[in-house]
PDB file of C-alpha atoms in Angstrom:
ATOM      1  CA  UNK A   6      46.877 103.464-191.182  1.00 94.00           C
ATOM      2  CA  UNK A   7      49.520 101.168-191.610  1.00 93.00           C
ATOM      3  CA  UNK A   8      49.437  99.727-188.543  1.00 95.00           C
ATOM      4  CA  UNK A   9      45.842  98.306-189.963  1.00 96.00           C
ATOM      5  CA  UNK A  10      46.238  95.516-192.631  1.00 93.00           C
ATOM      6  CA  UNK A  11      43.222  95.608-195.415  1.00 94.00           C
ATOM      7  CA  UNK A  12      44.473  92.186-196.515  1.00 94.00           C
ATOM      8  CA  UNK A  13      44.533  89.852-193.331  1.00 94.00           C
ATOM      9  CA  UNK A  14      42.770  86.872-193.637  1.00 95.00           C
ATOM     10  CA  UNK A  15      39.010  87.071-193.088  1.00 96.00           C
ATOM     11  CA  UNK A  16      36.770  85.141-191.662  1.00 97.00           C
ATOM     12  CA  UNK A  17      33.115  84.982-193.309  1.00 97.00           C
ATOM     13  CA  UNK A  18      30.953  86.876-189.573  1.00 98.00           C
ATOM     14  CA  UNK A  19      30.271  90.208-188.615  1.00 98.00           C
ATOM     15  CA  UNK A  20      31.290  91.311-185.272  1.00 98.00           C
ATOM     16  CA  UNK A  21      31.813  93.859-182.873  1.00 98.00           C
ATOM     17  CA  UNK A  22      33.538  94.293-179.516  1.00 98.00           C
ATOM     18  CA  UNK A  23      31.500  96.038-176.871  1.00 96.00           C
ATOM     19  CA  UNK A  24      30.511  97.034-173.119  1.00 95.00           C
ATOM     20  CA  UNK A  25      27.105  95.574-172.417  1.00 95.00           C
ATOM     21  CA  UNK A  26      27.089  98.593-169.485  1.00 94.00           C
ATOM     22  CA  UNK A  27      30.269 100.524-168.738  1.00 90.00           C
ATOM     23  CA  UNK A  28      28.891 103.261-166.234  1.00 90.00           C
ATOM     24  CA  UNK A  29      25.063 103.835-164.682  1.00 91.00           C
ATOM     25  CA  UNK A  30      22.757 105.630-166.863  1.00 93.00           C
ATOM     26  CA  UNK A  31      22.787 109.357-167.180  1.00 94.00           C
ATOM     27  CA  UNK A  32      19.762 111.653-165.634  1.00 95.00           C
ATOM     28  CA  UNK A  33      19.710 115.143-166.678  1.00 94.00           C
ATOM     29  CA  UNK A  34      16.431 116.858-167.028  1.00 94.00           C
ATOM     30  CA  UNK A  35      14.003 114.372-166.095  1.00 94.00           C
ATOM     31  CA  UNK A  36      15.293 112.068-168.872  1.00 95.00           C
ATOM     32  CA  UNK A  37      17.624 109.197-169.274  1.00 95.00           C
ATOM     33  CA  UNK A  38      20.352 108.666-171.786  1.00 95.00           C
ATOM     34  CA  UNK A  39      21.052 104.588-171.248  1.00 96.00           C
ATOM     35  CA  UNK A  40      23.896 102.352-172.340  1.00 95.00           C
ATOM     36  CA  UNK A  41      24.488 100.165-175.500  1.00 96.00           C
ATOM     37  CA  UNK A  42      21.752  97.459-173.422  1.00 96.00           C
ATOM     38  CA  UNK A  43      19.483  99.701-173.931  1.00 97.00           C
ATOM     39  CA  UNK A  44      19.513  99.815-177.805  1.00 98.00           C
ATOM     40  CA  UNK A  45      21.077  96.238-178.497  1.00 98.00           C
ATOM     41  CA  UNK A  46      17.641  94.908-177.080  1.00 97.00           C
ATOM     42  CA  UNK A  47      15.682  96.267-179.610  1.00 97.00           C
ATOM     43  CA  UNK A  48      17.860  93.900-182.557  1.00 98.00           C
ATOM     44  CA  UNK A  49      17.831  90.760-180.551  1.00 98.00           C
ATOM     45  CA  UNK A  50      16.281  89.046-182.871  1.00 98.00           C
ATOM     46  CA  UNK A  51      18.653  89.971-185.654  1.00 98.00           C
ATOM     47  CA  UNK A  52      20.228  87.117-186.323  1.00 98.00           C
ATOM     48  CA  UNK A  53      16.953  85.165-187.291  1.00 98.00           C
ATOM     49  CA  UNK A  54      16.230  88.224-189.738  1.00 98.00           C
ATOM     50  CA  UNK A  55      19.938  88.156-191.515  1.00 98.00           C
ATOM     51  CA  UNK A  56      20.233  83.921-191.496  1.00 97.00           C
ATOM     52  CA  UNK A  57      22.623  82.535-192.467  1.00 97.00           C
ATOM     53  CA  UNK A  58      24.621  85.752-191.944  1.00 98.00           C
ATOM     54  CA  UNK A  59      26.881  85.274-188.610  1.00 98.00           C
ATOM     55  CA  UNK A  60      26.736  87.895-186.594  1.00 98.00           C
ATOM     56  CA  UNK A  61      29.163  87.585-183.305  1.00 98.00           C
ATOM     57  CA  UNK A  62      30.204  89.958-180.407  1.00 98.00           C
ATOM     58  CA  UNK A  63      32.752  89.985-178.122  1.00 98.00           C
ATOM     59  CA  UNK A  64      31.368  91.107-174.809  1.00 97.00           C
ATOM     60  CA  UNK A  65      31.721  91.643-171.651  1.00 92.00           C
ATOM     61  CA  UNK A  66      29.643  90.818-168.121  1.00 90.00           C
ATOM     62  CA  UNK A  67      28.373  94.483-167.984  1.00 86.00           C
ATOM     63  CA  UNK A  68      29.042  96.632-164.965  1.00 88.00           C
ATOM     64  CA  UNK A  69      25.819  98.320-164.020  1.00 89.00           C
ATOM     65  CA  UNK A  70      23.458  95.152-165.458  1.00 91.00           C
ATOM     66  CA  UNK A  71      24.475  91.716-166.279  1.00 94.00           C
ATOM     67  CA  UNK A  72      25.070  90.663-170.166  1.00 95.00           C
ATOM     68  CA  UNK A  73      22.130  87.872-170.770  1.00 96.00           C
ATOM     69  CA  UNK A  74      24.153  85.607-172.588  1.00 96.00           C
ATOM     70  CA  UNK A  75      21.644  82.707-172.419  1.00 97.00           C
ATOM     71  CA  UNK A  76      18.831  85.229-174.156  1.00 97.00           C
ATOM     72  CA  UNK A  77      21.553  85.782-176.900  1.00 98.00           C
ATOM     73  CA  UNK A  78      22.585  82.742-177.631  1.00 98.00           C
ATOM     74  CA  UNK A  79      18.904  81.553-177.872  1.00 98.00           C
ATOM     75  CA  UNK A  80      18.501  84.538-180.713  1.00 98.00           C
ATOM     76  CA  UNK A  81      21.047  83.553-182.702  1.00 98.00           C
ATOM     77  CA  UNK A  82      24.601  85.930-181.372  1.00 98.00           C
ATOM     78  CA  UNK A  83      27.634  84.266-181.609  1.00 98.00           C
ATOM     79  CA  UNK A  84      29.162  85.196-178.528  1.00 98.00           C
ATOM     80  CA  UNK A  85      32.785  85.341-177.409  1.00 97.00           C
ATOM     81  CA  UNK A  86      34.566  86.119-174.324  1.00 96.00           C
ATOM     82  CA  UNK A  87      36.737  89.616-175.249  1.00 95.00           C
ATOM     83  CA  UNK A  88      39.123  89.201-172.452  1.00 94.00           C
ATOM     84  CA  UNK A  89      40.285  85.630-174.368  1.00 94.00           C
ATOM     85  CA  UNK A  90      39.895  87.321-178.154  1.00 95.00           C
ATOM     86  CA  UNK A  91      40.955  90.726-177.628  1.00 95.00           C
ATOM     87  CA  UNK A  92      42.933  91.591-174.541  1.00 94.00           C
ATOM     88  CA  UNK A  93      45.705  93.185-176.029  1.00 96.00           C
ATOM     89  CA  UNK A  94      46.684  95.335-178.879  1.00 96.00           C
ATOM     90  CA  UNK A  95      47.563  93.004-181.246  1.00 97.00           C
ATOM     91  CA  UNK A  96      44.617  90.285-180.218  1.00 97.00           C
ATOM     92  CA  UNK A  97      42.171  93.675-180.608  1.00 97.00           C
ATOM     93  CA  UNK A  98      43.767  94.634-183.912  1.00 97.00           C
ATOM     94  CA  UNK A  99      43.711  90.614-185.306  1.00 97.00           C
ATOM     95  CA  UNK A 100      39.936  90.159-183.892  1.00 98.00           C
ATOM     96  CA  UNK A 101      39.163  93.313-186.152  1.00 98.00           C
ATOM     97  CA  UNK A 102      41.232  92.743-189.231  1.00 98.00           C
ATOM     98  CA  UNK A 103      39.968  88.572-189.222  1.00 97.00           C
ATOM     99  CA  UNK A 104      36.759  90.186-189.312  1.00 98.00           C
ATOM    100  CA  UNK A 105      34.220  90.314-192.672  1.00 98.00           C
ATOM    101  CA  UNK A 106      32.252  93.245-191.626  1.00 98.00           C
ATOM    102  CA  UNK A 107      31.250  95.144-188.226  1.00 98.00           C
ATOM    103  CA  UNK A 108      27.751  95.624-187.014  1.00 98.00           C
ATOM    104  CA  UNK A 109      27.474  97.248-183.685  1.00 98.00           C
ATOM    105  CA  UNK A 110      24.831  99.972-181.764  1.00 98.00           C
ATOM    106  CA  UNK A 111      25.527 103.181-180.117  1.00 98.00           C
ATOM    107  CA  UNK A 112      24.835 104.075-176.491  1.00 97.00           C
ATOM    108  CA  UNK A 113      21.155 104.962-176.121  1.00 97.00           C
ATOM    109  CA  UNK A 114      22.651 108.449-174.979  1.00 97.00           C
ATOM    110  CA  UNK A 115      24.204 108.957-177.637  1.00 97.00           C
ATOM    111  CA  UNK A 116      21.137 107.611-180.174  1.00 97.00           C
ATOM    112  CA  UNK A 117      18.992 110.082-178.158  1.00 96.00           C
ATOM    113  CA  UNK A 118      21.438 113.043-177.780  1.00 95.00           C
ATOM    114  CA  UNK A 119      22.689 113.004-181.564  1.00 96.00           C
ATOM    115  CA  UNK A 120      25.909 114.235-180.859  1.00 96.00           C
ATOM    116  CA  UNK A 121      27.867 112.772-183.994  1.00 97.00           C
ATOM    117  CA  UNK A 122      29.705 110.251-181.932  1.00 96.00           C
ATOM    118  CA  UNK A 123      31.720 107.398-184.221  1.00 97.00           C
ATOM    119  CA  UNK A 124      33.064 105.048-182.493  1.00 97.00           C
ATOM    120  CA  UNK A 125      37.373 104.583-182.504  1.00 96.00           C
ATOM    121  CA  UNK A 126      36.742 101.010-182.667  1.00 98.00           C
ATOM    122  CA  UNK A 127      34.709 101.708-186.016  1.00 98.00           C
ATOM    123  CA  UNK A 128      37.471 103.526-187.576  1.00 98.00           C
ATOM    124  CA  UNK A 129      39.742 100.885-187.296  1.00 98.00           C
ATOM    125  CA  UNK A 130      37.398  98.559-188.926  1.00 98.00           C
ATOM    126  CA  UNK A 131      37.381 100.954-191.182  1.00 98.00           C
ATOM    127  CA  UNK A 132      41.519 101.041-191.559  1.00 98.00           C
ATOM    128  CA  UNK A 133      41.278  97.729-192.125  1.00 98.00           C
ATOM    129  CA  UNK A 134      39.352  97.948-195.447  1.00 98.00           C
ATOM    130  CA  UNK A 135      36.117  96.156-193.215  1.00 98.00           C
ATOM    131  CA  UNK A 136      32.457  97.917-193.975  1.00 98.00           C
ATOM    132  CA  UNK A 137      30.947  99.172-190.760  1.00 98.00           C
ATOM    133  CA  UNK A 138      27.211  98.818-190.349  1.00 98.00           C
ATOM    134  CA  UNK A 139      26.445 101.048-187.137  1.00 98.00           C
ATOM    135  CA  UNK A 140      23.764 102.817-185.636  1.00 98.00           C
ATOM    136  CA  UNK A 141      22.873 106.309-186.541  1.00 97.00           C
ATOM    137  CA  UNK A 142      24.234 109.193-184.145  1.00 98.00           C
ATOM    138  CA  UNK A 143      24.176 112.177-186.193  1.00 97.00           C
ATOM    139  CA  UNK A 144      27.662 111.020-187.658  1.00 97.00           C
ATOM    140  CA  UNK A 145      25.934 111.079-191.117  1.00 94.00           C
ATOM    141  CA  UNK A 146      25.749 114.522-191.305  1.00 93.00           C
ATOM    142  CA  UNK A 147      29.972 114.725-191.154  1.00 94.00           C
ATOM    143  CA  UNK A 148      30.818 111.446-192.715  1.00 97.00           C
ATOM    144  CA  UNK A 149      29.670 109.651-196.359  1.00 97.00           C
ATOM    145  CA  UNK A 150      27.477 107.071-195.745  1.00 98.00           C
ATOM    146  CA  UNK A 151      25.957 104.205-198.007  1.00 98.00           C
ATOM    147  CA  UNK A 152      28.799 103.007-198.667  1.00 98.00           C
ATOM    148  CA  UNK A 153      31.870 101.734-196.717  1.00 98.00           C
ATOM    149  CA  UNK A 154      30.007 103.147-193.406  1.00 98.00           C
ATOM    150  CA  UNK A 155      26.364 102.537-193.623  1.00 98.00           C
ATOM    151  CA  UNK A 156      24.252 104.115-190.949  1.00 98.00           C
ATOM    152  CA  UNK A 157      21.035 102.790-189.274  1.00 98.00           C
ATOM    153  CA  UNK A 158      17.964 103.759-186.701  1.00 97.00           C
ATOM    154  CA  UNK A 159      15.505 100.822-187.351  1.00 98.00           C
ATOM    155  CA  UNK A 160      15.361  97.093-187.123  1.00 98.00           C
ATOM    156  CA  UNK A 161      14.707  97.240-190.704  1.00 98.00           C
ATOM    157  CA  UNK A 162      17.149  99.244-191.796  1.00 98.00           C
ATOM    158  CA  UNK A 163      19.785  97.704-189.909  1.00 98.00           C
ATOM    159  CA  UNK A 164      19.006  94.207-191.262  1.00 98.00           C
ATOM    160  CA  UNK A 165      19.122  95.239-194.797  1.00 98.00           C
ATOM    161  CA  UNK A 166      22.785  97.393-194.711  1.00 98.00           C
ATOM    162  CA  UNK A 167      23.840  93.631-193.126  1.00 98.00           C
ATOM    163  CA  UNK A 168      22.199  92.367-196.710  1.00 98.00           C
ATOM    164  CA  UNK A 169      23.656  95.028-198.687  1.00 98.00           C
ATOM    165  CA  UNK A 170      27.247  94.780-197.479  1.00 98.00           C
ATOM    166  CA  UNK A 171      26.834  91.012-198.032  1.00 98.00           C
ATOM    167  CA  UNK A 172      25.853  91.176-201.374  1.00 98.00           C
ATOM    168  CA  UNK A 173      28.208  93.864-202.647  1.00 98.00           C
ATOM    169  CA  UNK A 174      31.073  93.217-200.190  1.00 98.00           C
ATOM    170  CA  UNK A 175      33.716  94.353-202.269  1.00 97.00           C
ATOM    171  CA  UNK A 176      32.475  97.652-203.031  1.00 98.00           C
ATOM    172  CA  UNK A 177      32.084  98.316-199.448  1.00 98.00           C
ATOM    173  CA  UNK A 178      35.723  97.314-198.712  1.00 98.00           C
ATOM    174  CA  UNK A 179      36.763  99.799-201.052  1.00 98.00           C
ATOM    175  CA  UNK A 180      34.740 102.383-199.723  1.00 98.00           C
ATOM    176  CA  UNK A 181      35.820 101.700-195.944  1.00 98.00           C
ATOM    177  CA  UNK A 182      39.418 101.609-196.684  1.00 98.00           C
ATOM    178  CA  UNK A 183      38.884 104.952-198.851  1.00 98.00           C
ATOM    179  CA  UNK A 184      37.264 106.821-195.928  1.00 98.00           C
ATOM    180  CA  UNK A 185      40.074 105.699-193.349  1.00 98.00           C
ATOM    181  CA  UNK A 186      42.331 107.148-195.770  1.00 97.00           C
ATOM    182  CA  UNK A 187      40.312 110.542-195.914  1.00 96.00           C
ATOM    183  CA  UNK A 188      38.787 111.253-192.561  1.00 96.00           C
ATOM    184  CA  UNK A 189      40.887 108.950-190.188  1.00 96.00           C
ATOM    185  CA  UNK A 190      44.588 109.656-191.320  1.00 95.00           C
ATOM    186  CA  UNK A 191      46.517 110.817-188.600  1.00 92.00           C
ATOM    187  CA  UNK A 192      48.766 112.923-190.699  1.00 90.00           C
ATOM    188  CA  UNK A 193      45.351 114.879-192.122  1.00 89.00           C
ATOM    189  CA  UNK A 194      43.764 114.848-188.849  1.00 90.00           C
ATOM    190  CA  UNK A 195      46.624 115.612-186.043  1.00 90.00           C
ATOM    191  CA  UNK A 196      48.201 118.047-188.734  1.00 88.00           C
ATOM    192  CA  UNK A 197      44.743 119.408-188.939  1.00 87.00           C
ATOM    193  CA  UNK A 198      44.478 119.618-185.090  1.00 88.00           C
ATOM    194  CA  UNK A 199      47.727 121.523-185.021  1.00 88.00           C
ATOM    195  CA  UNK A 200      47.146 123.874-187.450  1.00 88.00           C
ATOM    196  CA  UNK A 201      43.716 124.870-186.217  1.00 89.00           C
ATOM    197  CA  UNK A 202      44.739 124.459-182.269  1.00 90.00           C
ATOM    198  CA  UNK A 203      48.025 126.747-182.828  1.00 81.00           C
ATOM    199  CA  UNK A 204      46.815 129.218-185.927  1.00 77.00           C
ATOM    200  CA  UNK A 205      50.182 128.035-187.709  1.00 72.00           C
ATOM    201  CA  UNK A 206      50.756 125.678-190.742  1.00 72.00           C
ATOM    202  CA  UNK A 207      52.594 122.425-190.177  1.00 67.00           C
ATOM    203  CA  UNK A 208      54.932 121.293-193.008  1.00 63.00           C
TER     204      UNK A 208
END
């Protein structure tokens, strides 16, 4: 947590830092669990629905199907190339903390599986006192949500955690920072590990 600064400058846009595709799609049982393309299509049009809200991501080409930029500028993204604004650890860490908020989707595999999955790069928006606004994975039945972390599954519902967090921003920071603290803290959660992992107590 303390490499993760809650008071770093801000700048007034959402963001996120993903993999248009990272790997081919998953078969398994006649069905396929996609990539984040799969699920960022259905919120292109986001930015129209939260304007003047900025919402900007940092992405990539894509390695199984090409990133459309041209389609996302023309909705309204804010694009950026990652390997110029985060291609370190401290350019990662800056591009996060200099960030108001984070809205990002899940991998359609994992929106269809349910499996829980929260993303690393979520907690350390989180660290850095910066509300989350993420897609749905089953993670809200382990982790508060509605405030600090608020989950989504529709177009709808996405758009209006974007209004919420804008409107009560500083409640939200709170709340973020507060759930780093709880359920991100290495010393709870690699003591925890230890403990459970080895059967003894770690002082």
């Amino acid at each position: 947590l303390s490499e993760w600064n809650p008071h770093f400058k801000r700048r007034d846009v959402f963001t996120t830092i993903m993999n248009w595709t990272s790997h081919k799609d998953v078969v398994y049982d006649n069905k396929t669990y996609g990539q984040k393309d799969v699920e960022f299509k259905r919120f292109i049009k986001l930015p129209g629905r939260v304007a003047p809200i900025v919402l900007e991501i940092a992405v990539n080409l894509g390695k199984t199907r090409r990133t459309p930029y041209d389609r996302l500028l023309n909705n309204g993204w804010r694009v950026v190339n990652p390997d110029k604004a985060c291609n370190d650890l401290d350019s990662y860490r800056s591009y996060i903390e200099s960030s108001k908020a984070e809205w990002s989707v899940a991998k359609n595999g994992y929106v269809l599986g349910k499996p829980g999955w929260f993303s690393c790069r979520s907690a350390c928006y989180l660290a850095s006192g910066r509300p989350v606004v993420v897609q749905d994975t089953g993670f809200s039945s382990v982790l508060p949500v509605g405030e600090g972390i608020l989950a989504f599954k529709t177009f709808e519902e996405s758009a209006n955690a974007i209004l919420e967090v804008e409107t009560n921003y500083e409640k939200h920071v709170i709340a973020a920072r507060e759930i780093a603290e709880e359920y991100f803290n290495s010393d709870k959660v690699l003591n925890n590990l230890i403990e459970t992992a080895g059967g003894y107590s770690v002082s």
